[in-house]
XYZ file of C-alpha atoms in Angstrom:
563
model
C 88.571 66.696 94.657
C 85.753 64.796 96.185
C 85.276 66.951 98.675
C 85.214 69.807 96.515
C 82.693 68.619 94.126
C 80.262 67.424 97.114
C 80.558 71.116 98.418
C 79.691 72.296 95.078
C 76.559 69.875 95.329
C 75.721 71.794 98.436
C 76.236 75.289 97.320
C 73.895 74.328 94.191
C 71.034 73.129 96.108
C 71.037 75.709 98.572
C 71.117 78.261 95.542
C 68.572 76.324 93.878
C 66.253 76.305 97.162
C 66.214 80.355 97.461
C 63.629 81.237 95.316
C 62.647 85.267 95.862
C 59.455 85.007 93.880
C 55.950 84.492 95.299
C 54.791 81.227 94.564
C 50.936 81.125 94.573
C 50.062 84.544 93.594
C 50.164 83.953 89.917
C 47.750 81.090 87.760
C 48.479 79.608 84.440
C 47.848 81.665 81.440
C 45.802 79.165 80.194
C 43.140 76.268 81.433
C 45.462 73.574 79.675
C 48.128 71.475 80.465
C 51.680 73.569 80.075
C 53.383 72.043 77.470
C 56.340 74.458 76.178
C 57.549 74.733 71.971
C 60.007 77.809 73.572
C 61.439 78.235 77.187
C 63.089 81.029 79.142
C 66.607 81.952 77.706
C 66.409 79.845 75.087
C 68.726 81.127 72.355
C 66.917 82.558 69.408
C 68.309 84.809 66.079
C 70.252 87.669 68.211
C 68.162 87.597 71.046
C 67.298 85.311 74.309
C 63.949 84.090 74.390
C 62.126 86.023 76.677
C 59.359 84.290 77.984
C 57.671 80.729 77.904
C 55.889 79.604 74.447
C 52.725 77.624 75.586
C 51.734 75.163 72.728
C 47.778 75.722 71.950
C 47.108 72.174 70.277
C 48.114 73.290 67.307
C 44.218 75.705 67.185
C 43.431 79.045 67.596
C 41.036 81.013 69.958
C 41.391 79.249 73.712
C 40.630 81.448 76.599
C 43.615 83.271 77.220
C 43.385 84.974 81.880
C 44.666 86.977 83.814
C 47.036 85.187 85.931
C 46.525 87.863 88.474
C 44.176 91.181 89.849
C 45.808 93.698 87.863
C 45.014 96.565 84.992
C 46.069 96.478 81.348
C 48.537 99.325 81.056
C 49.718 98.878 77.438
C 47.990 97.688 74.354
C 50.521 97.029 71.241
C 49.380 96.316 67.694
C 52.074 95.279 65.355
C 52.307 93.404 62.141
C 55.541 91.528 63.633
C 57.005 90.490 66.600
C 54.078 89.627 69.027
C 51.395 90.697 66.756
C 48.618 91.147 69.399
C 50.263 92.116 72.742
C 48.450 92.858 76.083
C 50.488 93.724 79.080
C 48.842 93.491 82.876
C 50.532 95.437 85.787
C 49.431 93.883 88.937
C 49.744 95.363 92.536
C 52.737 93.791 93.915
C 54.496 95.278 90.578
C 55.254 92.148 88.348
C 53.845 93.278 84.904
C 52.183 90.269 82.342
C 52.477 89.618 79.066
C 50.287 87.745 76.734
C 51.661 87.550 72.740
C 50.548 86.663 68.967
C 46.337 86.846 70.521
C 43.895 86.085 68.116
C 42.347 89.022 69.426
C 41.214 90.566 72.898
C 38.446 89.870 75.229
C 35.153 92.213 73.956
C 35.858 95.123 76.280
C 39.437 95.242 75.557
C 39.000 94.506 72.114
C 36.233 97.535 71.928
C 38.553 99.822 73.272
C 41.712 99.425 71.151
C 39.266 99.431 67.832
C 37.894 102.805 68.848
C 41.252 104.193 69.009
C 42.318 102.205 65.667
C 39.427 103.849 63.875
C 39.832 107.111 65.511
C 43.998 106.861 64.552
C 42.842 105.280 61.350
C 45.505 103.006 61.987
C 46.083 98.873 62.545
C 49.318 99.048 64.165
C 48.967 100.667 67.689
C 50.173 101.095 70.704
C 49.046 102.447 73.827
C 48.882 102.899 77.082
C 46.039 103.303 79.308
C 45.606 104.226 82.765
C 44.952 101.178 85.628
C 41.313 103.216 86.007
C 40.394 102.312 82.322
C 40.483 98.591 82.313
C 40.896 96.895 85.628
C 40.829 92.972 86.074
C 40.276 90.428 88.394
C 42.319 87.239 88.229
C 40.668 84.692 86.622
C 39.306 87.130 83.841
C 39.476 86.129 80.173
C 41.921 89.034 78.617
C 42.059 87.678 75.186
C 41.879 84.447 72.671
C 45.345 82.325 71.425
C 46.708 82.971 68.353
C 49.119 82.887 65.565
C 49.445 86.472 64.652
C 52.844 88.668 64.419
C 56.186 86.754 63.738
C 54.835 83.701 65.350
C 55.535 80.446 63.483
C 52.625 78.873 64.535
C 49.363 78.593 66.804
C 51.330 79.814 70.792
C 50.552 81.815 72.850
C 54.242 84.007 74.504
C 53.826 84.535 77.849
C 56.299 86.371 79.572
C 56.273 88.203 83.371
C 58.574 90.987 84.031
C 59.617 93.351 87.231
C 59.013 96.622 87.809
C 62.372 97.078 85.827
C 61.194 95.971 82.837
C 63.195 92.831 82.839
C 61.837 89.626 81.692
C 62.161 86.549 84.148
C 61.458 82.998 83.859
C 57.854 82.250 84.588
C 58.669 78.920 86.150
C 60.310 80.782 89.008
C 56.461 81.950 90.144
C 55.403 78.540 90.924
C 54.592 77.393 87.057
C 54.810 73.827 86.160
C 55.248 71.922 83.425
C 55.941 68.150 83.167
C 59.778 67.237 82.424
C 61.515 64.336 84.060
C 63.822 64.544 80.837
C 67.414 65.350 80.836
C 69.168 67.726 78.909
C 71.031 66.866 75.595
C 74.643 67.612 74.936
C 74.872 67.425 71.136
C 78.642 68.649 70.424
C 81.290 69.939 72.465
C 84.644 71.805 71.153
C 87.653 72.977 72.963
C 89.715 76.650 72.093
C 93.264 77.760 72.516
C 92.896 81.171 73.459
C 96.452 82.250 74.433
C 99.091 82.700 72.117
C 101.135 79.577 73.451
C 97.965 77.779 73.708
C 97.056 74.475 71.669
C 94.605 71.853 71.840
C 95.860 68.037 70.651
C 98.518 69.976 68.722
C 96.671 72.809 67.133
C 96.059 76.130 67.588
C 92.616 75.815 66.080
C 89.362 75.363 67.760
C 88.900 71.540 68.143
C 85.788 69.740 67.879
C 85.990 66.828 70.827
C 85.028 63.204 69.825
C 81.623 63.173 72.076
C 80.876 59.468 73.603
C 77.306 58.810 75.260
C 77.835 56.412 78.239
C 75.179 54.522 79.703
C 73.790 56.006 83.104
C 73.033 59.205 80.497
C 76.222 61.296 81.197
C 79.165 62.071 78.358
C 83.145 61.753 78.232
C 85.223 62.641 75.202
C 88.330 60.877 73.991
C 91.130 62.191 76.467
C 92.577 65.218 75.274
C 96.544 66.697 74.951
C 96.244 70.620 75.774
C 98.880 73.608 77.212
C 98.141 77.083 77.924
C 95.067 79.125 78.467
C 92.228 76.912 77.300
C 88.579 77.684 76.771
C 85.250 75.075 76.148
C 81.962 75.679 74.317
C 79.066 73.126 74.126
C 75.776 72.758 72.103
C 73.415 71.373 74.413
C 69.417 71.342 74.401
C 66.589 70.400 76.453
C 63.372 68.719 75.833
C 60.169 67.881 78.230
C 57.828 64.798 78.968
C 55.412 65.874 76.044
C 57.378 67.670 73.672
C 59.375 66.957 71.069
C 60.593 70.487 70.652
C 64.841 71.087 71.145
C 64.253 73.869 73.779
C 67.033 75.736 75.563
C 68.865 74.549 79.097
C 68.431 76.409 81.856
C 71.711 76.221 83.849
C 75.509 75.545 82.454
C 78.489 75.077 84.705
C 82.094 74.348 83.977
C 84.063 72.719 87.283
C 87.855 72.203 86.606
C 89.672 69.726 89.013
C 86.800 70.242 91.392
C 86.438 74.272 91.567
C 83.637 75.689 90.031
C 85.215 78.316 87.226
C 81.996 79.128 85.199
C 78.309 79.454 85.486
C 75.236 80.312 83.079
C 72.111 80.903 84.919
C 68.886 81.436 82.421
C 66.412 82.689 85.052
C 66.557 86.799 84.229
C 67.763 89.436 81.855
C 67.388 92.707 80.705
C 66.204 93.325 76.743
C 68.817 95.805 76.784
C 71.782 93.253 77.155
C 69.785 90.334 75.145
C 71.496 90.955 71.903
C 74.961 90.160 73.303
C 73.993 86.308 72.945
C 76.097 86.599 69.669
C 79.062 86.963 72.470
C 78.284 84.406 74.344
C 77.837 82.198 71.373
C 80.611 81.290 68.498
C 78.994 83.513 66.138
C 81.091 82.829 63.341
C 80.273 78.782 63.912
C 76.308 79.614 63.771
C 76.809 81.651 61.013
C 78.812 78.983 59.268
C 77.319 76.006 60.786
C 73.483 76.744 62.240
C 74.648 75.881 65.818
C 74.726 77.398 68.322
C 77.932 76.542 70.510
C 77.690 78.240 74.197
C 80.784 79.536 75.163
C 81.667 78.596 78.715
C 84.165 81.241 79.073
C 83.590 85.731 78.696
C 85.712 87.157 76.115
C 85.831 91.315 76.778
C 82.965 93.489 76.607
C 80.198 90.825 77.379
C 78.165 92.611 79.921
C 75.812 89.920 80.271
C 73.854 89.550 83.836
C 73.572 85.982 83.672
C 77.309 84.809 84.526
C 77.581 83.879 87.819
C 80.359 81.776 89.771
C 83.281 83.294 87.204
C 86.679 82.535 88.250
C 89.056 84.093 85.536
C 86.378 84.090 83.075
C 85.515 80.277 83.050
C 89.547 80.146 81.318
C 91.671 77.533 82.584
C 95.269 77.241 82.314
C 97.076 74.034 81.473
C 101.119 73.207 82.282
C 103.340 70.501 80.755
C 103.214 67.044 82.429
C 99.954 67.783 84.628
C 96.916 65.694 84.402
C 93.318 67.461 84.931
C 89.789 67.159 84.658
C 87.247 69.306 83.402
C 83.579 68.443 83.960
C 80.682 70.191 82.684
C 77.421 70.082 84.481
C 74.236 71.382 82.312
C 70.647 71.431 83.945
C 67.259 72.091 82.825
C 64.901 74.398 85.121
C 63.455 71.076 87.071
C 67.503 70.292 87.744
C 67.829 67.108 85.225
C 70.923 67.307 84.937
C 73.360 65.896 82.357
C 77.518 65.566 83.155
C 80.217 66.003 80.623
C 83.756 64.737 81.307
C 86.540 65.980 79.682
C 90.525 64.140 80.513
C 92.823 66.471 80.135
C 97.020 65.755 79.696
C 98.729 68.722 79.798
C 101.719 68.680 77.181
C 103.400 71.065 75.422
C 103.691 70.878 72.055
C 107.093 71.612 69.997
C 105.368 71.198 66.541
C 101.839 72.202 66.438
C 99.043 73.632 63.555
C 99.337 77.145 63.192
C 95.975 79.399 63.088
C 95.956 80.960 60.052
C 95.866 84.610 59.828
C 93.264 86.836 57.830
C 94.868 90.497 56.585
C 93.388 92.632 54.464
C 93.991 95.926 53.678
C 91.017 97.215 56.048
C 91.637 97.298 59.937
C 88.671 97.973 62.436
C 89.725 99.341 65.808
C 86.764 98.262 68.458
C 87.266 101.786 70.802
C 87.476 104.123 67.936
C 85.340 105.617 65.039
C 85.953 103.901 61.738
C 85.062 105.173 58.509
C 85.666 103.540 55.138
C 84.970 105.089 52.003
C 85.035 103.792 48.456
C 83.920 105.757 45.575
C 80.477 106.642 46.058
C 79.988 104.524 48.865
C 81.034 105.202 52.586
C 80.507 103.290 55.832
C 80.655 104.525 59.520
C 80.990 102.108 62.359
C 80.975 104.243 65.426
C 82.503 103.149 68.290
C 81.987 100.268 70.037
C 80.214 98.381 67.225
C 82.904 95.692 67.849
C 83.774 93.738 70.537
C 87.105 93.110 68.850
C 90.014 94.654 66.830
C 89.814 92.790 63.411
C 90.689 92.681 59.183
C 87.395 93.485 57.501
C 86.711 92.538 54.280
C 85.699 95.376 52.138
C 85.279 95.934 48.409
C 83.291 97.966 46.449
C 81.909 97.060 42.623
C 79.887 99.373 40.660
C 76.928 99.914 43.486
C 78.012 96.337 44.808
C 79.519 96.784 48.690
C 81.022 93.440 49.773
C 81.836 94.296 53.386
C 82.810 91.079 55.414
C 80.644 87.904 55.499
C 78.339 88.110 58.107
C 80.570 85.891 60.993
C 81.614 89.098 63.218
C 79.004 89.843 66.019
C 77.801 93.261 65.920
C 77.096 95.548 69.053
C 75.061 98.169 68.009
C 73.968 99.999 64.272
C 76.445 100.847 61.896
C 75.472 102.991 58.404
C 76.049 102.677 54.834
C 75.840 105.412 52.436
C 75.588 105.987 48.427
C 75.794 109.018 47.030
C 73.643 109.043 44.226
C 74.952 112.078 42.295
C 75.129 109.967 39.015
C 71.381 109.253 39.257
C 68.654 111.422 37.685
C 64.894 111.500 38.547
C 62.803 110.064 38.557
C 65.455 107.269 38.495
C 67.201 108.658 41.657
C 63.452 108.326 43.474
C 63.533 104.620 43.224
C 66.274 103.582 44.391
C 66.787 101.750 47.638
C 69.869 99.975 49.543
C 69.137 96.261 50.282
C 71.001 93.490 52.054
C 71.662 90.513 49.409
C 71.411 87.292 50.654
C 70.804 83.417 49.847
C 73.131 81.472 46.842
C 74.957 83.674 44.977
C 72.978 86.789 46.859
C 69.877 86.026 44.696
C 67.688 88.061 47.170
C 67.624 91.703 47.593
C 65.998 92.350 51.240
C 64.873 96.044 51.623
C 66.954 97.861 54.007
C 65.368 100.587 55.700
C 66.616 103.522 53.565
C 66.493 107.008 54.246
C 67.403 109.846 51.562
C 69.069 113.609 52.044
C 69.376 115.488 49.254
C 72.192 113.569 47.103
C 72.823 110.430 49.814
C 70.875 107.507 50.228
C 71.811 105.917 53.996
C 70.534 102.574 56.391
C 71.538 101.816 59.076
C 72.454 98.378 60.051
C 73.587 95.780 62.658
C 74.819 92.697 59.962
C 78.091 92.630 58.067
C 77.604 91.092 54.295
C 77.228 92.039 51.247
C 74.693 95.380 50.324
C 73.631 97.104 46.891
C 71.469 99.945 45.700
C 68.436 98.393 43.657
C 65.673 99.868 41.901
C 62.103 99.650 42.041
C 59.764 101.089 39.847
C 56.818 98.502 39.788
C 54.031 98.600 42.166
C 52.339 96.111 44.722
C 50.213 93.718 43.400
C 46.425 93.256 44.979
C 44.027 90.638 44.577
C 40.655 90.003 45.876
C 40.782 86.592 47.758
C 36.757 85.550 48.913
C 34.712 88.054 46.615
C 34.469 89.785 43.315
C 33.445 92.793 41.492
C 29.699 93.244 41.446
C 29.216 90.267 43.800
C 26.816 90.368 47.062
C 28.541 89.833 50.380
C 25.450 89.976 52.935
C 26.167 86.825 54.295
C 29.886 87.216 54.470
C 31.520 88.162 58.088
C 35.505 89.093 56.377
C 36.515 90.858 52.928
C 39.923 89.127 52.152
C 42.603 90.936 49.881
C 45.903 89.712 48.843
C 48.629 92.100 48.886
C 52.222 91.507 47.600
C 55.579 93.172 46.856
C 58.539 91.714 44.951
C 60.769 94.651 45.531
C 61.280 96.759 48.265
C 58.368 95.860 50.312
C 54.748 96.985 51.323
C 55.331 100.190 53.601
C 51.926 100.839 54.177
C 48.434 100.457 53.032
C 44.803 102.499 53.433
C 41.388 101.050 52.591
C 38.343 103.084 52.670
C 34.218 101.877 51.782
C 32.407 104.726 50.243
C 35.629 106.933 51.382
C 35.379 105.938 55.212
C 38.410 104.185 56.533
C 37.775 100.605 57.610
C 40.491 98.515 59.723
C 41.935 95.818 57.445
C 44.279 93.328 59.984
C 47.448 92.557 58.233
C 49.157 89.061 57.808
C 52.253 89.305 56.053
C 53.028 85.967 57.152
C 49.916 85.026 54.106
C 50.162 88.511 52.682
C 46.331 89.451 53.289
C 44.251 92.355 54.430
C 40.950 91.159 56.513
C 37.829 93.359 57.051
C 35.236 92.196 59.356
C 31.957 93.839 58.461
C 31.024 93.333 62.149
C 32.275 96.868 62.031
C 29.500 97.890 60.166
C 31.408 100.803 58.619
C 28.448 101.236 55.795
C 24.655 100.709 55.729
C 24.427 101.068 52.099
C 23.312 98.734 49.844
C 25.625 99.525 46.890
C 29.035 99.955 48.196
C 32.671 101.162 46.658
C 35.842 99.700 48.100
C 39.089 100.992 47.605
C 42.361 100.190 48.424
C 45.811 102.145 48.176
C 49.300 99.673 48.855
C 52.295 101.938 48.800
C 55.866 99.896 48.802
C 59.273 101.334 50.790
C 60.090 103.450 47.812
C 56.620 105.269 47.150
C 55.368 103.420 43.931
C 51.875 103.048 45.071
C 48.732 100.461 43.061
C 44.957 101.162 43.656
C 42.195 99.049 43.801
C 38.559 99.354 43.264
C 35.547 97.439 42.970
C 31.704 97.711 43.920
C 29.739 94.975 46.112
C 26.517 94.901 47.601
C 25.160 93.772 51.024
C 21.945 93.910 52.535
């Protein structure tokens, strides 16, 4: 066994040596110290994380470079996900990317506005050509900030192949300061075959966890038989963070052969959301954490196993006595050991896993349909990874379809026919998603209407309705009011809110020319900055239209002045 695990030593630090990315070409994003709230692979809501998040001391508005020579070839405006987005392709084909900016550098940020005003649109996205706006390294491409679904002042910084796939930006000679080793907060052991039990269940079994003193972990010896699987919840922090980030490396050795590996360095966006595979779903769901499974069930395509021998399963016979030992290492290779005693005995009395029928039975490789009344649901194929009882009752528009503990692959729909309804009733309506205690939230769920049928399309099991909403958006001036002179103001500030379905979209003109309004929906405002310098009027009329997901639209008028 010794000898085993000191080859294993060898084989990981000649891995870890062979590092196919160029080393000096790239700079830091930033002229500050690399200190990381988010790193590479780190698990997020059904997604990995696919970049580094580079705390900004808690401000917005540093000096945001190019890390190398390079042009911007795409520009992307959104009100979520990175807000502000700037991507740099650079000549030896590694593509940048800078998220949630304040805003972009003057040239850049002259550019996109023209287009914005010309569109008469905020959200955007384009791409233009690497003769429109070259750089040189070292140039300032934008400013830090906060906007899109960023949950505070970061900037997401992320550098991809020519293949679109993200990988860790440590790899290019990146540093940060972490002498820290990871954190193994839980582990749990599964029976997975039939025969198989874990200290006399057939249950998943939460393992009594001891800390020992040089840093590593054991867990009260263990009785198992059969085909047995492990799953751990481990994080990582670094010298001056506080933050739980994710790990970057997991292996599983049994008795000295390396039978699973996790290796966080890249990934395609296409495979991202099967991190609900790789995790116990049902546990987050349940639980809010995130066990890694150190074992691949069927259909997990994901391109970051490496080292699998039979799927990181072992297999456990009467009277045998085993170790398992669980190695998990940040990107700097802290690393933290887990030992896990094994006695293999068979069990003549053990806790049976209790079985869940229902009436309802989902076949994985085939089109399902199931249809209730006036409501109908299509999962086509492959929106499982497994064969399983699904929950599913209807009551009056009411669809109860599973709790949310089932990882989904890919969109299902859900359909109401709304026959029964009668305009201007039937234009109102809306299927949302209800959620919290008791479901006392309806969340809009983008609907979409034919004739008689009101369908969304979906990727989360729960429990759905068909709401109404005839009340409009409310909006509110913020930093002026009617009649009032603005000339030394730089931003008109508007609230904007919807209780029901949601703000689709919004238009805001000054004596009838459209003016850009940025939009926060993380504070619900609209800002205009009058550097724009839309009007040159003295006596000016602004108006603003907010139209929610089902069309009920409010307007808003009022006249300043400004010299």
């Amino acid at each position: 066994m010794q000898k085993n695990l000191f080859l294993l030593f060898l084989i990981s630090s000649f891995c870890f040596s062979q590092n196919p990315y160029p080393q000096d070409y790239f700079r830091a994003p930033l002229d500050i110290t690399l200190i990381p709230s988010g790193t590479f692979g780190e698990l997020r809501s059904n997604h990995f994380h696919s970049g580094l998040d580079i705390k900004t001391q808690q401000r917005e508005g540093l000096n945001v470079y190019a890390v190398a020579d390079g042009y911007v070839s795409r520009i992307k405006v959104s009100h979520y996900g990175y807000g502000k987005a700037l991507y740099i392709t650079h000549p030896n084909g590694y593509v940048s990317v800078y998220g949630h900016l304040q805003k972009f550098s003057p040239t850049i940020e002259a550019y996109i506005k023209k287009l914005q005003y010309e569109q008469e649109t905020f959200e955007i996205e384009v791409f233009p050509t690497a003769a429109e706006l070259p750089l040189s390294k070292n140039d300032i491409v934008a400013f830090s900030g906060n906007t899109g679904g960023s949950g505070g002042p970061h900037l997401h910084f992320e550098i991809r192949d020519n293949e679109e796939r993200p990988i860790n930006p440590l790899l290019f000679g990146l540093d940060i300061q972490d002498g820290v080793n990871p954190t193994i907060k839980n582990v749990y052991a599964y029976p997975i075959s039939k025969d198989a039990h874990v200290n006399k269940s057939r249950e998943k079994q939460k393992l009594r966890l001891v800390a020992l003193q040089n840093g590593d972990y054991t867990v009260e010896n263990i009785e198992a038989y059969g085909k047995i699987g492990f799953g751990i919840e481990a994080i990582d922090r670094q010298d001056l963070a506080t933050n739980q980030n994710g790990v970057s490396n997991i292996q599983g050795i049994y008795n000295g052969n390396l039978k699973f590996e996790m290796d966080f360095k890249r990934f395609s966006f296409d495979e991202t959301r099967h991190l609900n595979r790789f995790i116990d779903y049902e546990h987050f769901k349940n639980k809010k954490e995130r066990i890694q499974k150190l074992f691949v069930e069927p259909e997990n395509p994901l391109s970051m196993y490496t080292n699998l021998d039979n799927n990181g399963f072992i297999n456990v016979e009467d009277s045998t006595s085993s170790v398992y030992k669980i190695k998990v290492g940040d990107f700097h290779n802290n690393n933290s050991w887990l030992t896990i005693n094994i006695e293999g005995k068979q069990a003549s009395e053990m806790k049976a896993k209790p079985d869940s029928v229902t009436p309802y039975f989902i076949y994985a490789k085939k089109n399902n349909e199931l249809i209730n009344k006036h409501i109908s649901v299509n999962f086509p194929e492959n929106t499982f990874y497994d064969d399983f009882f699904i929950d599913f009752k209807v009551s009056n528009d009411t669809l109860s379809l599973h709790d949310d503990i089932i990882p989904v692959r890919d969109n299902f729909s859900i359909s109401y026919d709304i026959t029964g309804y009668k305009n201007p009733e039937a234009e109102k309506l809306y299927i949302a998603r209800l959620v919290g205690y008791r479901n006392q939230y309806a969340l809009y769920s983008q609907t979409y209407k034919k004739e008689n049928v009101l369908t969304t399309y979906t990727k989360t099991l729960g429990t759905y309705a068909l709401v109404m909403d005839t009340i409009g958006p409310k909006i509110k001036p913020l930093n002026f009011s009617k009649g009032k002179w603005l000339s030394k103001y730089r931003f008109l500030k508007v609230k904007i809110e919807d209780d029901e379905s949601g703000i689709s979209n919004y238009r805001a003109t000054i004596n009838g020319k459209w003016i850009l309004m940025e939009y926060d929906y993380k504070k619900n405002e609209l800002t205009y900055d009058f550097n724009d310098a839309i009007s040159q009027e003295t006596e000016n009329n602004l108006k603003i239209i907010v139209t929610d997901n089902v069309g009920n639209s409010s307007t808003f008028e009022t006249l300043f002045y400004r010299k």
